[in-house]
Coordinates of C-alpha atoms in Angstrom, one line a residue:
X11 CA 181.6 -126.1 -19.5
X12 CA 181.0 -129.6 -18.2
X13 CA 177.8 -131.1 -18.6
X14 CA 175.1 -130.8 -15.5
X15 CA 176.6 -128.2 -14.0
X16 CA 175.5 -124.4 -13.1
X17 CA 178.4 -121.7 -12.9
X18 CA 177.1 -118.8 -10.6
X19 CA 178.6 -115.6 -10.4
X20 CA 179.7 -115.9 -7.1
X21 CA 180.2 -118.2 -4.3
X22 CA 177.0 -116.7 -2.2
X23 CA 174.6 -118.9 -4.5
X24 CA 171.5 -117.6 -3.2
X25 CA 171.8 -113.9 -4.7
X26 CA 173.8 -115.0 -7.6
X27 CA 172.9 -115.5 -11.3
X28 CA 174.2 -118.4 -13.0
X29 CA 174.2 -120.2 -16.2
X30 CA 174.9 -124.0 -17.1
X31 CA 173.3 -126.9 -19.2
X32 CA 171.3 -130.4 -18.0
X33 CA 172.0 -133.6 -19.9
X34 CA 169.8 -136.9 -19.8
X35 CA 168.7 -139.7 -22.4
X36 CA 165.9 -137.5 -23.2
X37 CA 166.5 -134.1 -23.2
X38 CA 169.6 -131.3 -23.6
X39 CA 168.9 -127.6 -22.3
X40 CA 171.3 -124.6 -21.9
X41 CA 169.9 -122.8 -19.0
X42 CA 170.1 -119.2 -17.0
X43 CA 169.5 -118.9 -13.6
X44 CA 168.2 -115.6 -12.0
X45 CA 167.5 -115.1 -8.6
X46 CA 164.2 -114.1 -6.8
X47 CA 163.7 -111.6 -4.7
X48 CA 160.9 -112.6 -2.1
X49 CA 160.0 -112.6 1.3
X50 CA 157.8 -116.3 0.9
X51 CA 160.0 -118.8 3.0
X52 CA 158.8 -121.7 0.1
X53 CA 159.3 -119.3 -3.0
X54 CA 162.6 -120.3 -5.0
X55 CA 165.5 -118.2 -4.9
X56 CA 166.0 -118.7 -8.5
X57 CA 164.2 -119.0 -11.8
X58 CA 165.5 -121.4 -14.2
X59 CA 165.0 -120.5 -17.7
X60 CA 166.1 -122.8 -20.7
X61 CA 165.4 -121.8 -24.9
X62 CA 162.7 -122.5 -26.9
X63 CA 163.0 -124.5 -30.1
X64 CA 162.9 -120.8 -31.5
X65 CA 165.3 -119.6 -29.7
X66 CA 163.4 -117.7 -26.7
X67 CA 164.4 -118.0 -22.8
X68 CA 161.3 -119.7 -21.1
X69 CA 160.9 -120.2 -17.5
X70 CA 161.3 -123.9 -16.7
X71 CA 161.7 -124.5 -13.3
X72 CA 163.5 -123.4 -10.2
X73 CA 165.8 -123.8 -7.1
X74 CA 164.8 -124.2 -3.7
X75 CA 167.2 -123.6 -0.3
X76 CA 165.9 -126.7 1.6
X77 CA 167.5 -127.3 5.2
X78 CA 169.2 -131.0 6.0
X79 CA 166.4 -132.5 8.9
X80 CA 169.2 -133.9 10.7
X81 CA 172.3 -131.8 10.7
X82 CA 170.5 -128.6 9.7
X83 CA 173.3 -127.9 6.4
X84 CA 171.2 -125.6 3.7
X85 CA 171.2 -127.2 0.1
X86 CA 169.5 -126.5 -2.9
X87 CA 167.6 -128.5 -4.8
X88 CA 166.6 -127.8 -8.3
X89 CA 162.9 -128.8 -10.7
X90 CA 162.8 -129.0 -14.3
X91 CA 159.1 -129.0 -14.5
X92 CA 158.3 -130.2 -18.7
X93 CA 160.9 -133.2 -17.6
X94 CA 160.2 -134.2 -14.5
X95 CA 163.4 -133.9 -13.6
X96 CA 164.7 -132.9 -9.9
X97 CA 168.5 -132.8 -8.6
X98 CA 170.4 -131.4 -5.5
X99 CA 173.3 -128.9 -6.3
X100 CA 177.0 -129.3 -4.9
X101 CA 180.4 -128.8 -5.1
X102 CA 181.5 -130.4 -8.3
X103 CA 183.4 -132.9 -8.5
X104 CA 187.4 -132.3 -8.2
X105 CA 186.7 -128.7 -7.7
X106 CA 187.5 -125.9 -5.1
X107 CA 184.9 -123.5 -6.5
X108 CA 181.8 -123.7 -4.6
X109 CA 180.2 -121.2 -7.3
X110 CA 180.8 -124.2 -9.7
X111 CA 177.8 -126.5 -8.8
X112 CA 177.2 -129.9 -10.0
X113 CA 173.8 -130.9 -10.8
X114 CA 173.0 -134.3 -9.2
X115 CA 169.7 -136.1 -10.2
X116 CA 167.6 -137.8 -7.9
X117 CA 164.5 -139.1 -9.9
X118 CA 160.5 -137.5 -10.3
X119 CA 158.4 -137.0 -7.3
X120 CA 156.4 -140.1 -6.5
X121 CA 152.6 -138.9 -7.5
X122 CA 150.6 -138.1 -4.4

């Protein structure tokens, strides 16, 4: 599987599980994503769970369904929390499977 990309089991992201790996300078993880069942509008819809060095799934981070301000389009948007690291998901590039989903990094949260 290409780098920085999540494969979900099915086009309907929200409900499905997925699996994929992140790729920067500084770190490498293989991860699983599992969705979350819950009735909180800010709750994730997915955990994001990568290996320990021992070889463990930990959770790591999550995805969030945001909403576009201006046009109203759903995304998602995903948090690797030990890295600092934050992307938006979509369509991959040169693809016509929207369960394949390119991870697209956009930098840390300024610090409040």
């Amino acid at each position: 599987m290409t780098t920085n990309c999540i494969k979900f089991t099915s086009a309907d992201i929200e409900t499905a599980k997925g699996v994929g790996s992140i790729s920067t300078l500084t770190f490498d993880l293989d991860i699983t994503v599992e969705p979350v069942a819950s009735t909180n509008p800010m709750a994730p819809t997915h955990r994001v769970l990568g290996r320990s060095p021992r070889g463990k799934l930990v959770e790591c981070g999550g995805i969030w369904k945001k909403q576009n301000k201006e046009t109203g389009a759903d995304y998602y948007t995903l948090t690797i929390r030990d890295h600092s690291f934050n992307a938006n998901l979509g369509k991959a590039a040169n693809q016509d499977d929207l369960s394949l989903q390119a991870v697209i990094p956009w930098g840390p949260k300024d610090a409040a």
